[in-house]
Coordinates of C-alpha atoms and ligand atoms in Angstrom, one line a residue:
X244 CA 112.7 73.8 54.6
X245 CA 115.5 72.3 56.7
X246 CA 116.0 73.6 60.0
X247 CA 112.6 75.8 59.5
X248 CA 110.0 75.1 61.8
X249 CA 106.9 72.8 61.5
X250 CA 104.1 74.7 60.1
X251 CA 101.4 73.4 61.3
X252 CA 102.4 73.3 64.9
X253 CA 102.5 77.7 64.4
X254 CA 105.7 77.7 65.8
X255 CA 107.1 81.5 66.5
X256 CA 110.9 81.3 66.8
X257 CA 112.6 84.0 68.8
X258 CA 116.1 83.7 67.8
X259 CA 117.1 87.0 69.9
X260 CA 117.5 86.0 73.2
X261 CA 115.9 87.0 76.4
X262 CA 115.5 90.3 75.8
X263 CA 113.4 89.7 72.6
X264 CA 113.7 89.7 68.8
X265 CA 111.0 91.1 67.1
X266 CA 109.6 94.6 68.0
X267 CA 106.6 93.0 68.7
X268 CA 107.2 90.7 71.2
X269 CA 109.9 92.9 72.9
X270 CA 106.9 95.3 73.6
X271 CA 105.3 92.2 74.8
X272 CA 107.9 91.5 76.9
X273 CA 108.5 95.0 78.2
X274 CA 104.9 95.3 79.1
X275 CA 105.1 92.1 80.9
X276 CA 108.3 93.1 82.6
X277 CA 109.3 89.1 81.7
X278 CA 111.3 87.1 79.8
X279 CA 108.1 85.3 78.1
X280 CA 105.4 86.6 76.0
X281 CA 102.9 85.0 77.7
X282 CA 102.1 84.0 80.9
X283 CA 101.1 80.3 81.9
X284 CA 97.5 80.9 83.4
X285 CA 96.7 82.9 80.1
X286 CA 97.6 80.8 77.1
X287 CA 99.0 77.0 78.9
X288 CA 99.6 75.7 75.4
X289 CA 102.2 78.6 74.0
X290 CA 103.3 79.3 77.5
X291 CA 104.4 76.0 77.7
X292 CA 105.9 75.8 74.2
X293 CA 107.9 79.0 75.2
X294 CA 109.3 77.6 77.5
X295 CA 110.4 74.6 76.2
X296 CA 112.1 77.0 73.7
X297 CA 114.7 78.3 75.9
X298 CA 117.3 75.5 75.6
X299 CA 115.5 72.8 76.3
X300 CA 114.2 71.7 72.9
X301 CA 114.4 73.1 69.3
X302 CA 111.0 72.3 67.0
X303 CA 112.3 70.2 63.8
X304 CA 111.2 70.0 60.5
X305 CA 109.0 67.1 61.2
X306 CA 105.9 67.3 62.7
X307 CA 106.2 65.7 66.2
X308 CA 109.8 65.5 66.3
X309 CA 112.3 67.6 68.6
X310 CA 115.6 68.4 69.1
X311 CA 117.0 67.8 73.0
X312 CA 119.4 69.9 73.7
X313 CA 122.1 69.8 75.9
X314 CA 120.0 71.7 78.9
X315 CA 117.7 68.8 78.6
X316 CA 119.7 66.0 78.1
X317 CA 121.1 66.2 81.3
X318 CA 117.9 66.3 82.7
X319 CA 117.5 62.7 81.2
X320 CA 121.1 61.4 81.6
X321 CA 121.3 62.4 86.0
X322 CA 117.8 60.3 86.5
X323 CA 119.3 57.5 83.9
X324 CA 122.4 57.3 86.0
X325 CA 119.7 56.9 89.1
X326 CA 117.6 54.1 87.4
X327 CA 120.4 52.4 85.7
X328 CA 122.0 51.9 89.2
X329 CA 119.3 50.8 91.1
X330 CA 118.1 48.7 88.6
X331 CA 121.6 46.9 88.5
X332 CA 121.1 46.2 92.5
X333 CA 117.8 44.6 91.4
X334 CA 120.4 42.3 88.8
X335 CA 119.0 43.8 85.5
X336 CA 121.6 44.0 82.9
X337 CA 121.6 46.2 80.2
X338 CA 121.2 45.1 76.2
X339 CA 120.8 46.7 73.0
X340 CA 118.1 44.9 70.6
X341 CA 117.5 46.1 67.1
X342 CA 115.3 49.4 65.9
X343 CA 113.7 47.4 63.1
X344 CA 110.9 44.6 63.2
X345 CA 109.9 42.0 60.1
X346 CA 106.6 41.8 59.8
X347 CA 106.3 38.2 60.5
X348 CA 106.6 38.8 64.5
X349 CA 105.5 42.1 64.9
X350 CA 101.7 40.8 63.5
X351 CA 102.5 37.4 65.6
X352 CA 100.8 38.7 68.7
X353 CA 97.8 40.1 66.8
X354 CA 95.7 40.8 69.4
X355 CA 98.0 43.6 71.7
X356 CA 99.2 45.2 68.4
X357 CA 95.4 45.3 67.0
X358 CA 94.6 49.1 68.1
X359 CA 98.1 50.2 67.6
X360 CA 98.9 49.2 64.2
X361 CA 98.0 52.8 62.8
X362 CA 100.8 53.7 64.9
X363 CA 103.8 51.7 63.5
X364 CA 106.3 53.7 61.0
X365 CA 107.5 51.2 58.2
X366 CA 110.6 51.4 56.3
X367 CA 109.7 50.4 52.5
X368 CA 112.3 51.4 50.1
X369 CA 116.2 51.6 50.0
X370 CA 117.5 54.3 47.8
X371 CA 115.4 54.1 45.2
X372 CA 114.2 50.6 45.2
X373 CA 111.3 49.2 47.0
X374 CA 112.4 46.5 50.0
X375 CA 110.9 43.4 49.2
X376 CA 109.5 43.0 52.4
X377 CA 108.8 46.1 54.4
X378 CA 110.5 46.4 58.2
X379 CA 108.6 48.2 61.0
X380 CA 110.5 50.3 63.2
X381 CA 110.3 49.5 66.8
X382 CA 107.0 51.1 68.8
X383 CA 108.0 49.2 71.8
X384 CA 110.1 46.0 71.8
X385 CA 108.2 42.5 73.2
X386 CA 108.0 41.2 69.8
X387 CA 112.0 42.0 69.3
X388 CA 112.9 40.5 71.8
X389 CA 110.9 37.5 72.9
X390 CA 111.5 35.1 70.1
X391 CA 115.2 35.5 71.8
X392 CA 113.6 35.1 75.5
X393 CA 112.2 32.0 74.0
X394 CA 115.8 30.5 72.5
X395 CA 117.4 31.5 75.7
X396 CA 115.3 30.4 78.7
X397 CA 115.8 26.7 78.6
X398 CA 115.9 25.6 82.4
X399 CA 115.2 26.8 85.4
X400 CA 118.4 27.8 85.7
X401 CA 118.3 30.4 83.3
X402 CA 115.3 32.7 85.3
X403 CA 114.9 34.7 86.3
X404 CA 115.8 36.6 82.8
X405 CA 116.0 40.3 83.7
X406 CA 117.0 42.5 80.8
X407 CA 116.8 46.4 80.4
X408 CA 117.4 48.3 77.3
X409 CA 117.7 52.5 77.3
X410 CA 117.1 53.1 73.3
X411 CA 114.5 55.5 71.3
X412 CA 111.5 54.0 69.8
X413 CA 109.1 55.8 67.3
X414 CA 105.0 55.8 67.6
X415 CA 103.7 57.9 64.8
X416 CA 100.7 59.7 66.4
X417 CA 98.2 61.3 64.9
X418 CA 97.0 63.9 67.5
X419 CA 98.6 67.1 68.4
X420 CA 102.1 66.5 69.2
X421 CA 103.6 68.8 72.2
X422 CA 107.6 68.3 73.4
X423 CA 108.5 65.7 75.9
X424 CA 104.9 64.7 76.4
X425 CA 103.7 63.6 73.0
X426 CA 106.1 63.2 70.5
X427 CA 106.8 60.5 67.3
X428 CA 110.2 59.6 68.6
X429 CA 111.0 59.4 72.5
X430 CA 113.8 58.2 74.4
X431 CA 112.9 55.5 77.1
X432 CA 114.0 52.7 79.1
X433 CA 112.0 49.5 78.7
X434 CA 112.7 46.8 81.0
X435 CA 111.5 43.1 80.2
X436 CA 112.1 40.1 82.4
X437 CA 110.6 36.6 83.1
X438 CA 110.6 34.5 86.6
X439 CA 109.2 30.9 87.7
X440 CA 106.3 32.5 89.5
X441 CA 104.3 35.1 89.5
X442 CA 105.0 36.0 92.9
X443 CA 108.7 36.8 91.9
X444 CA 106.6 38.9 89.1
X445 CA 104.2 40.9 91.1
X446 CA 106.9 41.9 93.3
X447 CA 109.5 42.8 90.9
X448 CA 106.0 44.8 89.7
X449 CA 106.1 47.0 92.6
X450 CA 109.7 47.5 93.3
X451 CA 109.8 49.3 89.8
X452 CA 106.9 51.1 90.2
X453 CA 108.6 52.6 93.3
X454 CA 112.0 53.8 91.6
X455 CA 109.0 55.7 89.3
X456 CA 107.8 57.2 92.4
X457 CA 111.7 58.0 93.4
X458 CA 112.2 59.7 89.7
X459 CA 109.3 61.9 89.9
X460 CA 109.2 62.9 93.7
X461 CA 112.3 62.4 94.9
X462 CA 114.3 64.0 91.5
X463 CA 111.8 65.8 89.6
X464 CA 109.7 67.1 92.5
X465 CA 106.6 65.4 91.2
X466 CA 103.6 64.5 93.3
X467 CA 102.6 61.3 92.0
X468 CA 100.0 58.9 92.6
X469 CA 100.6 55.1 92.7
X470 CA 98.2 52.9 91.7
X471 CA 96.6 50.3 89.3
X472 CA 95.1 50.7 86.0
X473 CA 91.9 49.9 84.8
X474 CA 90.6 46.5 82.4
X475 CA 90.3 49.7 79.4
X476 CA 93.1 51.7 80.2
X477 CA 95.6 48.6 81.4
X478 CA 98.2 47.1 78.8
X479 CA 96.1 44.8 76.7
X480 CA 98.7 42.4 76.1
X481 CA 99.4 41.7 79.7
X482 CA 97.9 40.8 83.2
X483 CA 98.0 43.8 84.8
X484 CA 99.4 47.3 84.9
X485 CA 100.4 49.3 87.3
X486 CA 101.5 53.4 86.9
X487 CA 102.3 56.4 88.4
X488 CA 100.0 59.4 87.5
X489 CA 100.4 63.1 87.8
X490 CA 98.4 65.9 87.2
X491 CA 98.5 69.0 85.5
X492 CA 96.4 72.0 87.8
X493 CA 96.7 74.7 85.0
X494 CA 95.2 72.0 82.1
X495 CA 93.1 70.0 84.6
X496 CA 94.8 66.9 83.1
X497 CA 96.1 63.8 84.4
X498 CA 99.0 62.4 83.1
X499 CA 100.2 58.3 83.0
X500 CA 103.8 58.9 84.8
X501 CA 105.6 55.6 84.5
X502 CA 103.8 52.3 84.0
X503 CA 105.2 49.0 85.1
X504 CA 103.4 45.9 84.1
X505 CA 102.8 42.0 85.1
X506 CA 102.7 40.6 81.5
X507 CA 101.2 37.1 83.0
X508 CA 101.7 34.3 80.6
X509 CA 100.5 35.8 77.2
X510 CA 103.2 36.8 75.6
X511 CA 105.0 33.1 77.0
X512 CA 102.1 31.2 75.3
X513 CA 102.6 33.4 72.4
X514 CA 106.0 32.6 72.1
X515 CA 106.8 29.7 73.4
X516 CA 108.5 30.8 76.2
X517 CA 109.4 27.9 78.5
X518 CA 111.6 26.3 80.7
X519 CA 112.1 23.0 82.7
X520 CA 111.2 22.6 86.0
X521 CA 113.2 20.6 88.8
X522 CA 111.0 17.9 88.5
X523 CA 111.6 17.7 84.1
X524 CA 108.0 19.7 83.4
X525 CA 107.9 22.4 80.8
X526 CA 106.5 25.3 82.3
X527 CA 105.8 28.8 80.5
X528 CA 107.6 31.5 82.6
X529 CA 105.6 34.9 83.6
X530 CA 106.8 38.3 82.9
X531 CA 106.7 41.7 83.4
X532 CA 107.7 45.1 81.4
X533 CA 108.0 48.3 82.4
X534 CA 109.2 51.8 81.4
X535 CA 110.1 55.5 81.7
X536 CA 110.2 57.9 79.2
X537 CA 111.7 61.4 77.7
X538 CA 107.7 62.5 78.9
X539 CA 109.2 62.7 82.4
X540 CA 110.9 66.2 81.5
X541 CA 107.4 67.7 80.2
X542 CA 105.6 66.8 83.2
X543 CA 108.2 68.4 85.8
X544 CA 108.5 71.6 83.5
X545 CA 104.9 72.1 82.9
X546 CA 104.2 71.3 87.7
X547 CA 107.0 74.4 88.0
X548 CA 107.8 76.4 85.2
X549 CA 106.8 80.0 85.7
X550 CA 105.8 83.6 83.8
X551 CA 109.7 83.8 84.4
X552 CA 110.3 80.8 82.6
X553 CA 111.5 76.9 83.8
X554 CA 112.3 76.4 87.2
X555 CA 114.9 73.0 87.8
X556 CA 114.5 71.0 90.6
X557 CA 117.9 71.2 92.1
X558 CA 118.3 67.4 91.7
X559 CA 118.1 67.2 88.1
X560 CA 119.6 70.8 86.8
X561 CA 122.8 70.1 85.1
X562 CA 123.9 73.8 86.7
X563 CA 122.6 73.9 90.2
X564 CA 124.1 77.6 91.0
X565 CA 125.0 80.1 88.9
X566 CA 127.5 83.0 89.8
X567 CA 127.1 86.4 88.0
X568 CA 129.8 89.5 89.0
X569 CA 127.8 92.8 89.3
X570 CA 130.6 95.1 88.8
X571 CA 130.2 98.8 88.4
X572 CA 131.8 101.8 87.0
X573 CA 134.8 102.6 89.5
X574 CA 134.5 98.7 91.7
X575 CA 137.0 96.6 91.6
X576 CA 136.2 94.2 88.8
X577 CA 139.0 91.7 88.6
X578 CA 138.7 91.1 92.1
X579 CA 135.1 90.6 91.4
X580 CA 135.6 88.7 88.7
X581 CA 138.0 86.3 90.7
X582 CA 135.7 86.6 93.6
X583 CA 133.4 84.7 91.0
X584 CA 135.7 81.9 90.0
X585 CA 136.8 81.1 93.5
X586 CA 133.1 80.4 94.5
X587 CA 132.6 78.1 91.7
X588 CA 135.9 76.4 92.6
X589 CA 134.6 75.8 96.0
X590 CA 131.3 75.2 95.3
X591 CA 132.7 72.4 92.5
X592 CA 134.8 70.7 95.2
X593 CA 131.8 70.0 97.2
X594 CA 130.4 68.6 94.7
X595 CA 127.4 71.1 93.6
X596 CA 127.1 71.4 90.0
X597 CA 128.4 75.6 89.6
X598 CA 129.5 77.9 86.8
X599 CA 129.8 81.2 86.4
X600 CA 128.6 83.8 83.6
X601 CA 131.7 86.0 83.1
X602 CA 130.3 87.0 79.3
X603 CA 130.9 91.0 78.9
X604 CA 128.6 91.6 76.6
X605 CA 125.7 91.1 78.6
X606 CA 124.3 93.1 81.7
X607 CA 123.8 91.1 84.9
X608 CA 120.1 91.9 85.0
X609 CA 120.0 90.8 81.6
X610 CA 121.9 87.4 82.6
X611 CA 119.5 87.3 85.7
X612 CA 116.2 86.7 83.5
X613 CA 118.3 84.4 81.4
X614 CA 119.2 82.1 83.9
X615 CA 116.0 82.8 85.6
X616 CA 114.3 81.2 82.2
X617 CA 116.4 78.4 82.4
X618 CA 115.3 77.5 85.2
X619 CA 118.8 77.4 87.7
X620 CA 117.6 77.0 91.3
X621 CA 119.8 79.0 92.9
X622 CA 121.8 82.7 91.4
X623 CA 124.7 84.0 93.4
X624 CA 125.4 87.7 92.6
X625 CA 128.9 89.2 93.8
X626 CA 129.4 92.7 93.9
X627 CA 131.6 95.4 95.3
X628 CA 129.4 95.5 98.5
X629 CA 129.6 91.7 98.8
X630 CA 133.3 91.5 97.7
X631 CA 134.0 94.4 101.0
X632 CA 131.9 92.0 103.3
X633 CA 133.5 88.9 101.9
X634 CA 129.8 87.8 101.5
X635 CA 128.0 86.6 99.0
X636 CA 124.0 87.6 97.9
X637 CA 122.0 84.0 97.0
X638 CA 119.0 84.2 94.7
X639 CA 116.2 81.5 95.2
X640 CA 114.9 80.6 91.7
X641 CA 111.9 79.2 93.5
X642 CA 110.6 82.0 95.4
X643 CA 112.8 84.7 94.8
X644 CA 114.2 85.0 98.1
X645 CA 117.6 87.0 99.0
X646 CA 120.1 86.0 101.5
X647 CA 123.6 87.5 102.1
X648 CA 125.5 84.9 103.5
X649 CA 129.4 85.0 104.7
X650 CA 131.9 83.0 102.0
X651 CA 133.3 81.5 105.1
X652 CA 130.5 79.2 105.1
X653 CA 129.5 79.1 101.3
X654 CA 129.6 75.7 100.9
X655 CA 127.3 74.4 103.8
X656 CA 124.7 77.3 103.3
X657 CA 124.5 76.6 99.4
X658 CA 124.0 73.0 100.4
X659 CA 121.4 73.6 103.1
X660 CA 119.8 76.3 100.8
X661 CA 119.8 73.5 97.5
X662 CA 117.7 70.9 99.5
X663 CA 115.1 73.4 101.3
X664 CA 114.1 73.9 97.3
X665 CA 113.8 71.0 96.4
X666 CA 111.7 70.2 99.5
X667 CA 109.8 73.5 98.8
X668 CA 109.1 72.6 95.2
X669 CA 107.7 69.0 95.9
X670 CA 105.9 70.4 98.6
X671 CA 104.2 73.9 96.7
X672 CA 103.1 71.8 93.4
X673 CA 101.6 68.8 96.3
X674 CA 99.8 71.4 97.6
X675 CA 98.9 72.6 94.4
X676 CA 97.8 69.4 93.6
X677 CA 96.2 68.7 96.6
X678 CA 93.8 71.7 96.2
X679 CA 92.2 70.0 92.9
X680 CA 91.5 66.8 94.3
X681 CA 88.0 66.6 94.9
X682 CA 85.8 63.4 96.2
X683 CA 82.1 63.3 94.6
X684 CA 79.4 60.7 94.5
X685 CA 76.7 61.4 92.1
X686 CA 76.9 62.0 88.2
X687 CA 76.2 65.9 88.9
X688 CA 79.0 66.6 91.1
X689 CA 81.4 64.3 88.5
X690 CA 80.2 66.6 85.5
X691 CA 80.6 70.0 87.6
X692 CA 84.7 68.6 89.5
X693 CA 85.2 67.8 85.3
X694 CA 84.2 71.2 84.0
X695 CA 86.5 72.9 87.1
X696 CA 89.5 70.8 86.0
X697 CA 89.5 68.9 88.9
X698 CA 91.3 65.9 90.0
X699 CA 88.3 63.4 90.4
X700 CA 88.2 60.7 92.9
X701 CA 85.2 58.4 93.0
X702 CA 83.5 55.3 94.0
X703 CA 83.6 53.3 90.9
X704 CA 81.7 49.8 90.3
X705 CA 85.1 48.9 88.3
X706 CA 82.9 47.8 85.2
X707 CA 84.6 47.6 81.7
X708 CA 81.1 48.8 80.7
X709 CA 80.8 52.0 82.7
X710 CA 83.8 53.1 81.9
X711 CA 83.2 53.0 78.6
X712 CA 80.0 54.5 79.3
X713 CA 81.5 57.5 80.5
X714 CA 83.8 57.8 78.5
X715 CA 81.1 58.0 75.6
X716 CA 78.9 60.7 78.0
X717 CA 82.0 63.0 78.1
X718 CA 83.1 62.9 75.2
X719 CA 83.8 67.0 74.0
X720 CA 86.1 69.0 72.2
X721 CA 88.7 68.5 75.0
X722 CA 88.7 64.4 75.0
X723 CA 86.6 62.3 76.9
X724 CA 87.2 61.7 80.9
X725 CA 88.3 58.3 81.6
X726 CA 90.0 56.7 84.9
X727 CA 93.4 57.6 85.7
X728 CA 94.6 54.6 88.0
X729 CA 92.9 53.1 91.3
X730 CA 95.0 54.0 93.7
X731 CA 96.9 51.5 95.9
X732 CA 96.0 53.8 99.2
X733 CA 92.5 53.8 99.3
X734 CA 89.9 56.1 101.4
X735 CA 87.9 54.1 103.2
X736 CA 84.7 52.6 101.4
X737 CA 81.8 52.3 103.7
X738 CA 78.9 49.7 103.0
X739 CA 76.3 50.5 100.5
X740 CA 78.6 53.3 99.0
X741 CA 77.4 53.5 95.3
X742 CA 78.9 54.1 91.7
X743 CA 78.7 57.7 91.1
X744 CA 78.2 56.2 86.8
X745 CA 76.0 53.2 87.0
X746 CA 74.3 53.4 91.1
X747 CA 75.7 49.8 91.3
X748 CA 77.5 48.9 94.8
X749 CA 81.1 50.6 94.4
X750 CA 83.9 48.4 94.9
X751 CA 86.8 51.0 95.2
X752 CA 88.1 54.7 95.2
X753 CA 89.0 55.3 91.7
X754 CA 90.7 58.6 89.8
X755 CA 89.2 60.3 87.4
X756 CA 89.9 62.9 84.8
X757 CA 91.0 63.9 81.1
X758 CA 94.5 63.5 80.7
X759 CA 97.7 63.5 78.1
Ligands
87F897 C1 102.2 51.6 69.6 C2 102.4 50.8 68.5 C3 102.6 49.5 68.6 C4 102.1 51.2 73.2 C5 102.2 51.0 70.9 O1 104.4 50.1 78.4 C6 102.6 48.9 69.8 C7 102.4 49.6 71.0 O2 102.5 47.8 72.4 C8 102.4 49.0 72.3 N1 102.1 51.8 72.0 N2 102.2 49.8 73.3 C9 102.2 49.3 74.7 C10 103.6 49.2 75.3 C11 103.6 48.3 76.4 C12 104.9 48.1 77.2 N3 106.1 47.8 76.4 C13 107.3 47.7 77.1 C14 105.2 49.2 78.1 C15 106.5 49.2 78.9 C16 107.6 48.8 78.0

């Protein structure tokens, strides 16, 4: 069943385009008036799916593995060429370790592969022979690379160590698999690196966690909340970890962003990795890890996607504008049609990412709800009108609205117009987010903010225990609600504020919710 789709996962494919295939769904869609058979406040989960369908992603024939396609991938390749720089200011060079693991060193640190050991895929034959020993295929890489960490740190000369590798790495999950968010395979960036101290470490910690930030807010237009995890939810082979957390309004979920972690000195006791200090003492080195992954795309097109389809953050869509000709019967159409290509030209120059659709076999209204499902921020229609006026008509993606604007200055206006979306877009899903927030204080009002999807924010004892304890007490067809991240701005506290789970004193603001 190459090339089919995976069966469980009920995937419809709608090979005909915008306009629909089957006569089903192109009733569907006529009814609707839009591109999509359903809309994303009715059904999230095919919605979503749908979406994710028009060029972003093609559904394999193995169960929680997808194709990216070019309209995504250069989603991921503009916020790698962002990282990748500002990571090299930071002095973090890029390596390439391998995709398999012997057994030997991927069961050396026991204890942090413990509850993820259901999770490693295993190579065990070659052709038709069994290996003699099985290899494990990468889930993450610490126990790859720090035997290596542990050859090459021999002074002090040689920290800090800062090494960053952009690779794939395969987790083979067990519960229901959805594109970019949770998938086998995923593309990521995982950054190790090792200092003297940990002060080096808790700051290097930080200044990661912020580029996170940058990615989701600044790029994808993604409210994010910075903050630290808790003892249940942190890394459990490291110190500490700290992430970046979204949230979902149409699900009610919360969503780990980004997570950047102080590893301490476990995995250095655990491998031996030491160095001598100015005075001749062997001292083991602390570290940190940290990482971003292909999840990043989900989360932006689930905050802004529409019943018209994706909607790109200017920022991150490979094809910022996109120029249609509207010619009619009797109009001028070469001069339309040139019209066209000498916008793009221009627009190129300045450096916005333009093309135009000159396909004949398509309408323009039918090329507007296609770009319009892919998401392009910002149409440009030319027409005989605009061709008389030397004007141009722009389209907002984001909220639809029309503007005629003089070619003589295309190229500043189209600018002007690119960054007021993105601004808009960060600032409409804030809001959006902003609206589900809710602050309680007792059990009651946790259990009533839960069933209404809400962003939770409480005063938490920060016990292991009561955690746990909730977790257990909200446990339901939907998963259990468990803390998202303390964050690192906290409301203020005031004396004898209590736990809203156990009633004992409440040592901090925590969030709250189910999530991804
Ligand atoms: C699944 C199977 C085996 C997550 C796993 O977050 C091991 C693991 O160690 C595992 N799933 N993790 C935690 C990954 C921690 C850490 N690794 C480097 C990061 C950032 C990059």
């Amino acid at each position: 069943m190459a090339g089919a789709s995976g069966k469980k996962e009920k995937v419809k494919v709608d090979k005909a385009g915008p306009s629909g295939g089957g006569n089903k769904k192109k009733d569907v869609k006529k009814e609707t008036g839009l591109g999509l058979s359903v809309k994303k406040d009715e059904n999230f989960g095919e919605w979503y799916s749908e979406v994710c369908k028009h060029e972003m992603i093609e559904y394999y024939d193995i169960s929680g593995c997808y194709i990216l396609r070019p309209w995504s991938m250069a989603i991921w390749e503009i916020m790698q060429t962002f990282f990748d720089a500002e990571i090299k200011k930071m002095k973090v060079k890029n390596c390439y370790f391998p995709l398999f693991v012997s057994p030997g060193v991927l069961e050396k640190e026991k204890d942090h592969i413990e509850g993820f050991a259901p999770e490693v895929a295993w190579v065990t034959k070659s052709g038709k022979s069994d290996l003699e020993v099985p290899i494990a295929i990468r889930p993450t890489s610490e126990t790859v690379m720090y035997p290596y960490y542990s050859k090459w740190i021999r002074g002090h000369r040689d920290l800090p160590l800062k090494l960053n590798q952009w690779c794939n790495v395969v987790r083979w999950e067990f519960s229901n698999p959805t594109p970019f968010i949770r998938s086998r395979e995923f593309l990521w960036q995982e950054g190790h690196t090792a200092f003297a101290t940990k002060e080096e470490a808790d700051e290097e910690v930080l200044q990661i966690l912020e580029l996170y930030r940058q990615i989701y807010e600044e790029y994808l237009a993604v409210p994010v909340v910075k903050g630290m995890k808790s003892e249940n939810e942190k890394f459990a082979g490291g110190l500490y970890t700290t992430s970046v957390e979204a949230f979902i309004p149409n699900t009610g979920r919360g969503v780990q962003g980004a997570t950047s972690h102080c590893l301490g000195q476990n995995f250095s006791n655990m491998f031996e990795i030491t160095y001598e200090n100015e005075e001749g003492k062997r001292e083991k080195v602390w570290q940190n890890s940290w990482a971003y992954s292909t999840r990043t795309i989900g989360v932006m097109i689930m905050t802004h996607g529409d019943d018209k389809g994706l909607i790109l953050p200017p920022k991150v869509a490979s094809v910022q504008v996109v120029v249609i000709p509207v010619p009619y019967k009797d109009a001028n159409t070469q001069g339309i049609f040139d019209a066209c290509t000498a916008t793009v030209s221009a627009l190129s120059e300045a450096g916005i990412r333009a093309e135009e659709d000159l396909r004949d076999n398509y309408s323009p209204g039918w090329k507007y709800s296609n770009w319009e499902m892919k998401g392009v921020p910002l149409r440009i229609e030319i027409g005989p009108r605009d061709l008389e006026n030397d004007q141009v008509r722009t389209v907002r993606r984001d909220n639809g609205v029309k503007e005629d604007i003089p070619r003589g200055s295309l190229v500043e206006h189209v600018k002007e117009l690119l960054e007021k979306i993105q601004q808009n877009m960060y600032e409409v899903a804030r809001q959006k987010r902003e609206a589900c927030v809710q602050e309680i204080r007792t059990w009651d009002e946790f259990i009533s903010a839960l069933n209404q999807k809400k962003l939770i924010l409480a005063p938490w004892c920060d016990e292991e225990e009561v955690e746990r304890d909730v977790k257990a007490r909200t446990k339901g067809e939907t998963g259990a609600a468990k803390t998202l991240c303390s964050p690192f701005e906290q409301p203020e506290l005031p004396e004898g504020t209590l736990c809203f789970a156990s009633g004992k004193p409440a040592k901090k603001w925590t969030y709250w919710g189910r999530s991804y």
